[in-house]
Amino acid sequence: DTEVTQTPKHLVMGMTNKKSLKCEQHMGHRAMYWYKQKAKKPPELMFVYSYEKLSINESVPSRFSPECPNSSLLNLHLHALQPEDSALYLCASSRALRGNTEAFFGQGTRLTVV
Amino acid sequence: AQTVTQSQPEMSVQEAETVTLSCTYDTSENNYYLFWYKQPPSRQMILVIRQEAYKQQNATENRFSVNFQKAAKSFSLKISDSQLGDTAMYFCAFIIRGSTLGRLYFGRGTQLTVWP
């Protein structure tokens, strides 16, 4: 199983809503990532988890709240988002940070904030 | 600073032809991995090919091969016998080996269109 599974695939939410994005992998990877991607741009790193601990927060606004309940799961909790937060949110995993092998990406969640 | 430059925002090629996508990068580190990722309209980022910087030999994966010039910090991707399914955005990226940050540095991408 070399898949990273993200749910939902599409999400439309109002600015006052609270929602969560989910990411799951069963490859035994110990590093997991959230990226934000705008149209025709490269992914921008948001958060990195290593062994279930937050390793990097790229100065992301607090309306985005990551959570890593266990080594297979990564969540991104969303609250009070702005229309400019509309984007594709990609989850990725890799074996470990120090291993520095390739990252495997999920299909993303297309988020629209109205 | 770590940077990746893809100087071709868009390219097109006819089916069955060969196309080369350019990538240059900058880092003061000596040990790193380089990647080409493909992102079709389905949105998933798919690893196309990987090169370890300490290896002289250019990586190949079926129709995909790279020309890695470490001194020039150049890492181009050649796609032979182009297929319609190769239509996608292609991102060049690298990661520092041994870094605890796990950060991938991406270029801005090249949109490749394969015409029948």
Tab-separated table of C-alpha atoms in Angstrom, chain B:
chain	number	residue	atom	x	y	z
B	1	ALA	CA	19.136	30.015	0.630
B	2	GLN	CA	17.723	27.059	-1.246
B	3	THR	CA	16.082	27.863	-4.564
B	4	VAL	CA	14.787	25.996	-7.609
B	5	THR	CA	14.301	27.676	-10.967
B	6	GLN	CA	12.208	26.309	-13.792
B	7	SER	CA	12.554	28.787	-16.616
B	8	GLN	CA	9.870	27.307	-18.889
B	9	PRO	CA	6.363	28.067	-17.573
B	10	GLU	CA	4.764	26.163	-20.472
B	11	MET	CA	5.888	23.667	-23.053
B	12	SER	CA	4.147	21.577	-25.649
B	13	VAL	CA	5.158	18.527	-27.633
B	14	GLN	CA	3.552	16.259	-30.159
B	15	GLU	CA	2.731	12.713	-29.213
B	16	ALA	CA	5.671	10.285	-29.671
B	17	GLU	CA	8.195	13.129	-29.723
B	18	THR	CA	10.861	13.907	-27.116
B	19	VAL	CA	10.808	16.924	-24.816
B	20	THR	CA	13.243	18.245	-22.220
B	21	LEU	CA	12.218	20.284	-19.185
B	22	SER	CA	14.848	22.476	-17.565
B	23	CYS	CA	15.614	22.939	-13.889
B	24	THR	CA	18.418	24.671	-12.052
B	25	TYR	CA	18.792	24.879	-8.317
B	26	ASP	CA	20.957	26.530	-5.742
B	27	THR	CA	22.152	25.182	-2.427
B	28	SER	CA	25.377	25.301	-0.458
B	29	GLU	CA	24.771	21.757	0.747
B	30	ASN	CA	26.641	18.896	-0.857
B	31	ASN	CA	24.339	16.009	-0.122
B	32	TYR	CA	20.756	16.102	-1.305
B	33	TYR	CA	18.112	14.348	-3.359
B	34	LEU	CA	16.546	15.786	-6.483
B	35	PHE	CA	13.086	14.930	-7.754
B	36	TRP	CA	10.725	15.525	-10.595
B	37	TYR	CA	7.075	15.398	-9.606
B	38	LYS	CA	4.160	15.352	-12.031
B	39	GLN	CA	0.758	16.813	-11.182
B	40	PRO	CA	-1.957	15.970	-13.739
B	41	PRO	CA	-5.411	17.547	-13.646
B	42	SER	CA	-6.382	14.847	-11.134
B	43	ARG	CA	-4.236	16.929	-8.730
B	44	GLN	CA	-2.171	14.179	-7.181
B	45	MET	CA	1.560	14.852	-7.060
B	46	ILE	CA	3.249	11.788	-8.484
B	47	LEU	CA	6.955	11.118	-8.223
B	48	VAL	CA	8.404	10.702	-11.715
B	49	ILE	CA	12.088	10.238	-11.005
B	50	ARG	CA	14.623	10.669	-8.234
B	51	GLN	CA	18.372	11.397	-8.297
B	52	GLU	CA	20.813	11.174	-5.410
B	53	ALA	CA	23.337	13.977	-5.635
B	54	TYR	CA	26.299	11.780	-4.698
B	55	LYS	CA	25.617	9.466	-7.645
B	56	GLN	CA	27.214	10.411	-10.954
B	57	GLN	CA	24.985	8.182	-13.032
B	58	ASN	CA	21.856	9.809	-14.377
B	59	ALA	CA	18.615	8.233	-13.198
B	60	THR	CA	16.206	6.678	-15.685
B	61	GLU	CA	12.657	5.390	-15.294
B	62	ASN	CA	11.273	3.896	-18.498
B	63	ARG	CA	10.615	6.873	-20.826
B	64	PHE	CA	11.888	9.402	-18.284
B	65	SER	CA	15.543	10.255	-17.781
B	66	VAL	CA	17.479	13.102	-16.246
B	67	ASN	CA	20.605	15.001	-17.126
B	68	PHE	CA	22.174	15.801	-13.774
B	69	GLN	CA	25.084	18.249	-13.828
B	70	LYS	CA	26.099	18.748	-10.206
B	71	ALA	CA	28.735	21.412	-10.792
B	72	ALA	CA	26.306	23.449	-12.862
B	73	LYS	CA	23.438	22.670	-10.436
B	74	SER	CA	21.290	21.586	-13.339
B	75	PHE	CA	18.717	18.795	-13.345
B	76	SER	CA	16.743	18.518	-16.582
B	77	LEU	CA	14.061	15.928	-17.342
B	78	LYS	CA	13.801	14.237	-20.721
B	79	ILE	CA	10.563	12.557	-21.699
B	80	SER	CA	10.872	10.222	-24.679
B	81	ASP	CA	7.987	8.946	-26.795
B	82	SER	CA	5.616	11.465	-25.216
B	83	GLN	CA	2.111	10.245	-24.476
B	84	LEU	CA	-1.146	12.133	-24.008
B	85	GLY	CA	-1.147	11.029	-20.381
B	86	ASP	CA	2.084	12.934	-19.815
B	87	THR	CA	0.116	16.180	-19.970
B	88	ALA	CA	0.597	17.678	-16.509
B	89	MET	CA	2.369	20.287	-14.440
B	90	TYR	CA	5.919	19.155	-13.721
B	91	PHE	CA	7.714	20.334	-10.590
B	92	CYS	CA	11.428	20.057	-9.956
B	93	ALA	CA	12.303	19.758	-6.254
B	94	PHE	CA	15.104	18.844	-3.873
B	95	ILE	CA	15.570	17.941	-0.240
B	96	ILE	CA	18.688	18.219	1.903
B	97	ARG	CA	19.859	14.788	3.015
B	98	GLY	CA	20.205	14.476	6.767
B	99	SER	CA	18.204	17.596	7.471
B	100	THR	CA	15.766	17.299	10.336
B	101	LEU	CA	13.372	19.659	8.645
B	102	GLY	CA	12.168	17.385	5.860
B	103	ARG	CA	11.504	20.370	3.668
B	104	LEU	CA	11.042	19.945	-0.087
B	105	TYR	CA	12.121	22.955	-2.145
B	106	PHE	CA	9.977	23.292	-5.264
B	107	GLY	CA	10.350	25.193	-8.518
B	108	ARG	CA	7.401	27.082	-9.927
B	109	GLY	CA	6.538	24.317	-12.337
B	110	THR	CA	6.356	23.732	-16.082
B	111	GLN	CA	2.974	23.024	-17.667
B	112	LEU	CA	3.531	20.359	-20.327
B	113	THR	CA	0.884	19.722	-22.964
B	114	VAL	CA	1.159	16.700	-25.242
B	115	TRP	CA	-0.760	17.093	-28.526
B	116	PRO	CA	-2.078	14.202	-30.625
